[in-house]
Amino acid sequence: MSEPLILPPLSAAWGSVRLPGSKSISNRMLLLAALAEGTTEIFDLLDSDDTRVMLDALRKLGVGVTAIGTDAWRIEGCRGKFPVTEADLFMGNAGTAIRPLTAALALSGGHYRLSGVPRMHERPIGDLLDGLRQIGADVRCAGNEGFPPLEIFPASIHLAGPIRLRGDVSSQFLTALLMALPLTGEELVIELTTELISKPYVEITLNLMARFGVSVEREGWQRFRIVGGQRYRSPGQLHVEGDASSASYFLAAGAIAGGPVRVEGVGRNSIQGDVRFAEALESLGASILRGENFIEARAPVAGQLKAFDLDFNHIPDAAMTLAVVALFTNGRCVLRNIGSWRVKETDRISAMATELRKFGAVVEEGDDWLAVSPAPSLRRAVAVDTYDDHRMAMCFSLVALAGAPVSINDPGCVAKTFPGYFDAFASVTVPVIAIDGPSASGKGTVAARVAQALGFHYLDSGALYRLTALAATRAGKALDDEPGVAALARVLPARFEGDRVFLDGEDVSDAIRSEEMSVGASRVAVLPAVRAGLLARQRAWRRFPGLVADGRDMGSVVFPGAEVKVFLTASAEARAERRYKQLIGKGLPANMHALLQDLQERDARDAQRREAPLRQSDDAIGVDTTLMNIEEALAAVMAIVRKRLP
Ligand code: DC
């Protein structure tokens, strides 16, 4: 168990998040690639516990699995014949791995044992085994009948009439059979004997099978026919969409706390059913914007989200997020048709009810439904238990947006599907104070002192441009070589430690402050590709509990939603004089006239460039420090901060 994480009180959400790859797509693609003929390269694969379980299992089965870059893998297909015919496989708590693998292994003629964590041994798999046994597969339960651990023996598969399968416990049983059956090469029919739940997940399965060359004819959601003679063939290269279930937390944050919050990696043409979570938010009054590769959510114009009474059978995972969103609505909310929650990572209906009650909400619970009535005022400083369920941890992070601190027990459980979740959550919820202004306006000193007073992180963005100029100079690159300098900026080996700055391990704190690097920085800063190359790195500074960022475009480009925006300025003469005193104080030579001319030239270059020019934006508060000393400037800025931040 990991140490509890205390989330500070948060009041607003804005910004954008690049989503990790979809779990459902990642694990299906891995297995299909392994079963196919030919080599498949998969890009943007999710890196998490559940995908590692699948990768490890494939490796153990003798499938060629090679990393070919960050989150990119090459899989050598084995045409359904796993090279290793006897193995013990540990499946953790990954339902998306154990179910389809069980089906594929049952048809492969080998001898295998599959087990998982204790909770996995409580999660049903009996319906799938029934289906497999109808065609002669020999799969036995080593513990309780109908549950893992499992032992699979070689068997002769014989096809007799349609396979009859239940679809009301987990859609993964159907997914598992659909993916495995083409290995027989025969015509096969699956008939569901009960209503199918979570249909959009089966659509993902059919979609991915089609990309590997196998089509399935379906009559409604009752009958599925796989025409004989089809084989999986690698489509070559594939790309995994961002995870739509993971997107739900960020979209919810935008809908609850202002927004806009944008998730990148899924869009209007996503093949994942969970993108329909955005429709649910819309029905609560949130505004949603959909692009090719992004979805964005904002709070309702009218303010509060509306209470809801909805059927969530089609989006069981993302629906959990709505159980917590219910706390932010104006009345009793009902989540219907969510019986599958009971057999997931934990009994999610019971876990959700228990934890929501800790905040003072009134929760009613049925076999397959949950009703949540928000508390008039949420109880503060609650410690949330997460039941080794990644979604419990992610869902309850949203409660911090009520402006009360929340403690999340065992936050590390998010690694099941989203190891970087809390950093990503911070990157759209942490308050930002942006202090922009021209060189030597005192903003660096003031910003660092504000950060210290509040216990916030401090980003000196000018240092990044200075470091870029230094790195470029050392690499012998011309400072106007846009692609060359931008390439350096993107991978700058920079490290900040207190007030020291390191480049490639060397302390360059003084070197980047030279007049040469001041001029160099303002020259590389005009290049749009350099600015773009430094953007993600600057945004990554937004971490708990808060950030003070100084520069030229902190409030306009890098953190446009910043809670506080200050534009600090002073006359050129006053700034030249400050710089002069600084240099003399350090025992360095200085010439007042040259300094003034230099400053004016840099101001002009910063103000006239096309990209993010230096100017006070409409929503920034101006502070002219010409006649102030540093203490007075600090007091002026702190007064603004106190008024804006609760
Ligand atoms: O704040 P500073 O003097 O250390 O900045 C050095 C140069 O970097 C400055 O001339 C303009 C550029 N810069 C920028 O363009 N955008 C920022 N956010 C910060 C600095």
mmCIF file of N, CA, C and O in Angstrom, residues 576-631:
data_model
loop_
_atom_site.group_PDB
_atom_site.id
_atom_site.type_symbol
_atom_site.label_atom_id
_atom_site.label_comp_id
_atom_site.label_asym_id
_atom_site.label_seq_id
_atom_site.Cartn_x
_atom_site.Cartn_y
_atom_site.Cartn_z
ATOM 1 N N ALA A 576 17.266 49.950 -15.877
ATOM 2 C CA ALA A 576 18.696 49.970 -16.200
ATOM 3 C C ALA A 576 19.498 50.287 -14.935
ATOM 4 O O ALA A 576 20.559 49.699 -14.690
ATOM 5 N N GLU A 577 18.949 51.181 -14.128
ATOM 6 C CA GLU A 577 19.659 51.567 -12.914
ATOM 7 C C GLU A 577 19.758 50.381 -11.944
ATOM 8 O O GLU A 577 20.795 50.137 -11.332
ATOM 9 N N ARG A 578 18.641 49.594 -11.844
ATOM 10 C CA ARG A 578 18.661 48.417 -10.962
ATOM 11 C C ARG A 578 19.712 47.414 -11.423
ATOM 12 O O ARG A 578 20.441 46.837 -10.627
ATOM 13 N N ARG A 579 19.756 47.210 -12.727
ATOM 14 C CA ARG A 579 20.716 46.259 -13.285
ATOM 15 C C ARG A 579 22.142 46.761 -13.010
ATOM 16 O O ARG A 579 23.030 45.979 -12.652
ATOM 17 N N TYR A 580 22.344 48.073 -13.169
ATOM 18 C CA TYR A 580 23.659 48.694 -12.960
ATOM 19 C C TYR A 580 24.125 48.438 -11.525
ATOM 20 O O TYR A 580 25.228 47.972 -11.276
ATOM 21 N N LYS A 581 23.216 48.680 -10.570
ATOM 22 C CA LYS A 581 23.568 48.493 -9.159
ATOM 23 C C LYS A 581 23.884 47.029 -8.865
ATOM 24 O O LYS A 581 24.799 46.715 -8.107
ATOM 25 N N GLN A 582 23.116 46.135 -9.487
ATOM 26 C CA GLN A 582 23.338 44.688 -9.308
ATOM 27 C C GLN A 582 24.755 44.309 -9.732
ATOM 28 O O GLN A 582 25.485 43.643 -9.002
ATOM 29 N N LEU A 583 25.144 44.780 -10.933
ATOM 30 C CA LEU A 583 26.453 44.409 -11.478
ATOM 31 C C LEU A 583 27.577 44.985 -10.628
ATOM 32 O O LEU A 583 28.522 44.288 -10.271
ATOM 33 N N ILE A 584 27.450 46.274 -10.289
ATOM 34 C CA ILE A 584 28.470 46.937 -9.470
ATOM 35 C C ILE A 584 28.587 46.204 -8.132
ATOM 36 O O ILE A 584 29.670 45.937 -7.626
ATOM 37 N N GLY A 585 27.408 45.849 -7.568
ATOM 38 C CA GLY A 585 27.364 45.134 -6.292
ATOM 39 C C GLY A 585 28.133 43.825 -6.348
ATOM 40 O O GLY A 585 28.708 43.370 -5.361
ATOM 41 N N LYS A 586 28.106 43.186 -7.535
ATOM 42 C CA LYS A 586 28.829 41.914 -7.687
ATOM 43 C C LYS A 586 30.295 42.150 -8.054
ATOM 44 O O LYS A 586 31.021 41.199 -8.343
ATOM 45 N N GLY A 587 30.700 43.461 -8.108
ATOM 46 C CA GLY A 587 32.074 43.778 -8.470
ATOM 47 C C GLY A 587 32.334 43.614 -9.960
ATOM 48 O O GLY A 587 33.470 43.441 -10.394
ATOM 49 N N LEU A 588 31.256 43.671 -10.772
ATOM 50 C CA LEU A 588 31.427 43.503 -12.224
ATOM 51 C C LEU A 588 31.405 44.870 -12.908
ATOM 52 O O LEU A 588 30.778 45.807 -12.413
ATOM 53 N N PRO A 589 32.089 45.006 -14.044
ATOM 54 C CA PRO A 589 32.080 46.290 -14.754
ATOM 55 C C PRO A 589 30.683 46.575 -15.306
ATOM 56 O O PRO A 589 29.980 45.645 -15.688
ATOM 57 N N ALA A 590 30.278 47.853 -15.328
ATOM 58 C CA ALA A 590 28.958 48.184 -15.851
ATOM 59 C C ALA A 590 28.953 49.596 -16.409
ATOM 60 O O ALA A 590 29.650 50.478 -15.907
ATOM 61 N N ASN A 591 28.161 49.759 -17.466
ATOM 62 C CA ASN A 591 28.057 51.075 -18.081
ATOM 63 C C ASN A 591 26.577 51.402 -18.239
ATOM 64 O O ASN A 591 25.838 50.688 -18.938
ATOM 65 N N MET A 592 26.154 52.442 -17.545
ATOM 66 C CA MET A 592 24.733 52.785 -17.458
ATOM 67 C C MET A 592 24.127 52.991 -18.847
ATOM 68 O O MET A 592 23.040 52.482 -19.148
ATOM 69 N N HIS A 593 24.831 53.702 -19.700
ATOM 70 C CA HIS A 593 24.299 54.029 -21.018
ATOM 71 C C HIS A 593 24.113 52.759 -21.864
ATOM 72 O O HIS A 593 23.066 52.531 -22.469
ATOM 73 N N ALA A 594 25.150 51.911 -21.818
ATOM 74 C CA ALA A 594 25.091 50.663 -22.597
ATOM 75 C C ALA A 594 23.971 49.767 -22.074
ATOM 76 O O ALA A 594 23.239 49.134 -22.857
ATOM 77 N N LEU A 595 23.808 49.720 -20.764
ATOM 78 C CA LEU A 595 22.759 48.875 -20.168
ATOM 79 C C LEU A 595 21.373 49.332 -20.614
ATOM 80 O O LEU A 595 20.515 48.517 -20.962
ATOM 81 N N LEU A 596 21.178 50.654 -20.612
ATOM 82 C CA LEU A 596 19.880 51.195 -20.997
ATOM 83 C C LEU A 596 19.572 50.843 -22.454
ATOM 84 O O LEU A 596 18.478 50.389 -22.792
ATOM 85 N N GLN A 597 20.596 51.019 -23.300
ATOM 86 C CA GLN A 597 20.405 50.745 -24.725
ATOM 87 C C GLN A 597 20.077 49.263 -24.953
ATOM 88 O O GLN A 597 19.166 48.914 -25.706
ATOM 89 N N ASP A 598 20.814 48.423 -24.223
ATOM 90 C CA ASP A 598 20.613 46.981 -24.310
ATOM 91 C C ASP A 598 19.182 46.588 -23.929
ATOM 92 O O ASP A 598 18.518 45.815 -24.617
ATOM 93 N N LEU A 599 18.725 47.151 -22.799
ATOM 94 C CA LEU A 599 17.373 46.853 -22.299
ATOM 95 C C LEU A 599 16.321 47.269 -23.306
ATOM 96 O O LEU A 599 15.368 46.530 -23.563
ATOM 97 N N GLN A 600 16.521 48.457 -23.864
ATOM 98 C CA GLN A 600 15.530 48.972 -24.814
ATOM 99 C C GLN A 600 15.469 48.088 -26.057
ATOM 100 O O GLN A 600 14.393 47.826 -26.590
ATOM 101 N N GLU A 601 16.646 47.623 -26.485
ATOM 102 C CA GLU A 601 16.668 46.738 -27.658
ATOM 103 C C GLU A 601 15.944 45.427 -27.349
ATOM 104 O O GLU A 601 15.182 44.909 -28.166
ATOM 105 N N ARG A 602 16.207 44.863 -26.146
ATOM 106 C CA ARG A 602 15.552 43.595 -25.787
ATOM 107 C C ARG A 602 14.053 43.776 -25.628
ATOM 108 O O ARG A 602 13.263 42.944 -26.077
ATOM 109 N N ASP A 603 13.648 44.881 -25.009
ATOM 110 C CA ASP A 603 12.209 45.177 -24.881
ATOM 111 C C ASP A 603 11.566 45.184 -26.259
ATOM 112 O O ASP A 603 10.502 44.604 -26.468
ATOM 113 N N ALA A 604 12.255 45.877 -27.197
ATOM 114 C CA ALA A 604 11.691 46.009 -28.542
ATOM 115 C C ALA A 604 11.561 44.634 -29.182
ATOM 116 O O ALA A 604 10.533 44.300 -29.772
ATOM 117 N N ARG A 605 12.611 43.812 -29.030
ATOM 118 C CA ARG A 605 12.573 42.475 -29.650
ATOM 119 C C ARG A 605 11.454 41.636 -29.012
ATOM 120 O O ARG A 605 10.690 40.978 -29.698
ATOM 121 N N ASP A 606 11.332 41.688 -27.680
ATOM 122 C CA ASP A 606 10.296 40.904 -26.988
ATOM 123 C C ASP A 606 8.893 41.396 -27.356
ATOM 124 O O ASP A 606 7.953 40.610 -27.441
ATOM 125 N N ALA A 607 8.762 42.716 -27.547
ATOM 126 C CA ALA A 607 7.434 43.283 -27.786
ATOM 127 C C ALA A 607 7.014 43.166 -29.244
ATOM 128 O O ALA A 607 5.834 43.109 -29.561
ATOM 129 N N GLN A 608 8.007 43.120 -30.154
ATOM 130 C CA GLN A 608 7.656 43.149 -31.574
ATOM 131 C C GLN A 608 7.563 41.775 -32.212
ATOM 132 O O GLN A 608 7.082 41.641 -33.334
ATOM 133 N N ARG A 609 8.015 40.737 -31.501
ATOM 134 C CA ARG A 609 7.985 39.412 -32.130
ATOM 135 C C ARG A 609 6.534 39.005 -32.378
ATOM 136 O O ARG A 609 5.616 39.463 -31.697
ATOM 137 N N ARG A 610 6.370 38.109 -33.363
ATOM 138 C CA ARG A 610 5.017 37.735 -33.751
ATOM 139 C C ARG A 610 4.380 36.817 -32.703
ATOM 140 O O ARG A 610 3.219 36.930 -32.380
ATOM 141 N N GLU A 611 5.190 35.893 -32.170
ATOM 142 C CA GLU A 611 4.673 34.885 -31.236
ATOM 143 C C GLU A 611 4.751 35.416 -29.798
ATOM 144 O O GLU A 611 5.821 35.860 -29.370
ATOM 145 N N ALA A 612 3.655 35.375 -29.071
ATOM 146 C CA ALA A 612 3.625 35.736 -27.656
ATOM 147 C C ALA A 612 4.423 37.003 -27.346
ATOM 148 O O ALA A 612 5.331 37.005 -26.526
ATOM 149 N N PRO A 613 4.101 38.108 -28.014
ATOM 150 C CA PRO A 613 4.854 39.341 -27.753
ATOM 151 C C PRO A 613 4.619 39.828 -26.325
ATOM 152 O O PRO A 613 3.575 39.551 -25.742
ATOM 153 N N LEU A 614 5.614 40.546 -25.817
ATOM 154 C CA LEU A 614 5.506 41.084 -24.462
ATOM 155 C C LEU A 614 4.490 42.219 -24.455
ATOM 156 O O LEU A 614 4.703 43.248 -25.085
ATOM 157 N N ARG A 615 3.367 41.996 -23.810
ATOM 158 C CA ARG A 615 2.421 43.100 -23.594
ATOM 159 C C ARG A 615 1.459 42.713 -22.482
ATOM 160 O O ARG A 615 1.266 41.526 -22.204
ATOM 161 N N GLN A 616 0.914 43.734 -21.854
ATOM 162 C CA GLN A 616 -0.015 43.459 -20.743
ATOM 163 C C GLN A 616 -1.348 42.997 -21.303
ATOM 164 O O GLN A 616 -1.959 43.680 -22.119
ATOM 165 N N SER A 617 -1.797 41.805 -20.888
ATOM 166 C CA SER A 617 -3.085 41.338 -21.407
ATOM 167 C C SER A 617 -4.221 41.985 -20.612
ATOM 168 O O SER A 617 -4.022 42.488 -19.504
ATOM 169 N N ASP A 618 -5.407 41.963 -21.220
ATOM 170 C CA ASP A 618 -6.567 42.663 -20.649
ATOM 171 C C ASP A 618 -6.900 42.203 -19.236
ATOM 172 O O ASP A 618 -7.348 42.988 -18.413
ATOM 173 N N ASP A 619 -6.693 40.896 -19.003
ATOM 174 C CA ASP A 619 -7.109 40.380 -17.695
ATOM 175 C C ASP A 619 -5.985 40.389 -16.662
ATOM 176 O O ASP A 619 -6.130 39.815 -15.592
ATOM 177 N N ALA A 620 -4.836 41.036 -16.984
ATOM 178 C CA ALA A 620 -3.741 41.113 -16.004
ATOM 179 C C ALA A 620 -3.818 42.449 -15.259
ATOM 180 O O ALA A 620 -4.246 43.458 -15.809
ATOM 181 N N ILE A 621 -3.425 42.407 -13.997
ATOM 182 C CA ILE A 621 -3.416 43.632 -13.204
ATOM 183 C C ILE A 621 -2.015 44.237 -13.277
ATOM 184 O O ILE A 621 -1.027 43.563 -12.973
ATOM 185 N N GLY A 622 -1.919 45.493 -13.695
ATOM 186 C CA GLY A 622 -0.620 46.140 -13.854
ATOM 187 C C GLY A 622 -0.088 46.676 -12.530
ATOM 188 O O GLY A 622 -0.846 47.207 -11.721
ATOM 189 N N VAL A 623 1.206 46.484 -12.319
ATOM 190 C CA VAL A 623 1.849 47.080 -11.141
ATOM 191 C C VAL A 623 3.112 47.790 -11.640
ATOM 192 O O VAL A 623 4.004 47.145 -12.184
ATOM 193 N N ASP A 624 3.147 49.115 -11.511
ATOM 194 C CA ASP A 624 4.318 49.869 -11.956
ATOM 195 C C ASP A 624 5.243 50.063 -10.756
ATOM 196 O O ASP A 624 4.867 50.710 -9.778
ATOM 197 N N THR A 625 6.442 49.500 -10.835
ATOM 198 C CA THR A 625 7.347 49.513 -9.683
ATOM 199 C C THR A 625 8.432 50.585 -9.787
ATOM 200 O O THR A 625 9.385 50.575 -9.016
ATOM 201 N N THR A 626 8.268 51.514 -10.760
ATOM 202 C CA THR A 626 9.309 52.530 -10.963
ATOM 203 C C THR A 626 9.698 53.209 -9.646
ATOM 204 O O THR A 626 10.869 53.396 -9.358
ATOM 205 N N LEU A 627 8.687 53.531 -8.860
ATOM 206 C CA LEU A 627 8.971 54.271 -7.625
ATOM 207 C C LEU A 627 8.936 53.382 -6.379
ATOM 208 O O LEU A 627 8.821 53.874 -5.256
ATOM 209 N N MET A 628 8.975 52.053 -6.585
ATOM 210 C CA MET A 628 8.890 51.144 -5.427
ATOM 211 C C MET A 628 10.222 50.442 -5.208
ATOM 212 O O MET A 628 10.933 50.156 -6.164
ATOM 213 N N ASN A 629 10.499 50.123 -3.929
ATOM 214 C CA ASN A 629 11.589 49.190 -3.697
ATOM 215 C C ASN A 629 11.004 47.785 -3.726
ATOM 216 O O ASN A 629 9.790 47.610 -3.882
ATOM 217 N N ILE A 630 11.857 46.763 -3.547
ATOM 218 C CA ILE A 630 11.380 45.396 -3.751
ATOM 219 C C ILE A 630 10.321 44.999 -2.720
ATOM 220 O O ILE A 630 9.349 44.313 -3.040
ATOM 221 N N GLU A 631 10.482 45.489 -1.469
ATOM 222 C CA GLU A 631 9.499 45.161 -0.429
ATOM 223 C C GLU A 631 8.129 45.731 -0.782
ATOM 224 O O GLU A 631 7.100 45.083 -0.589
#
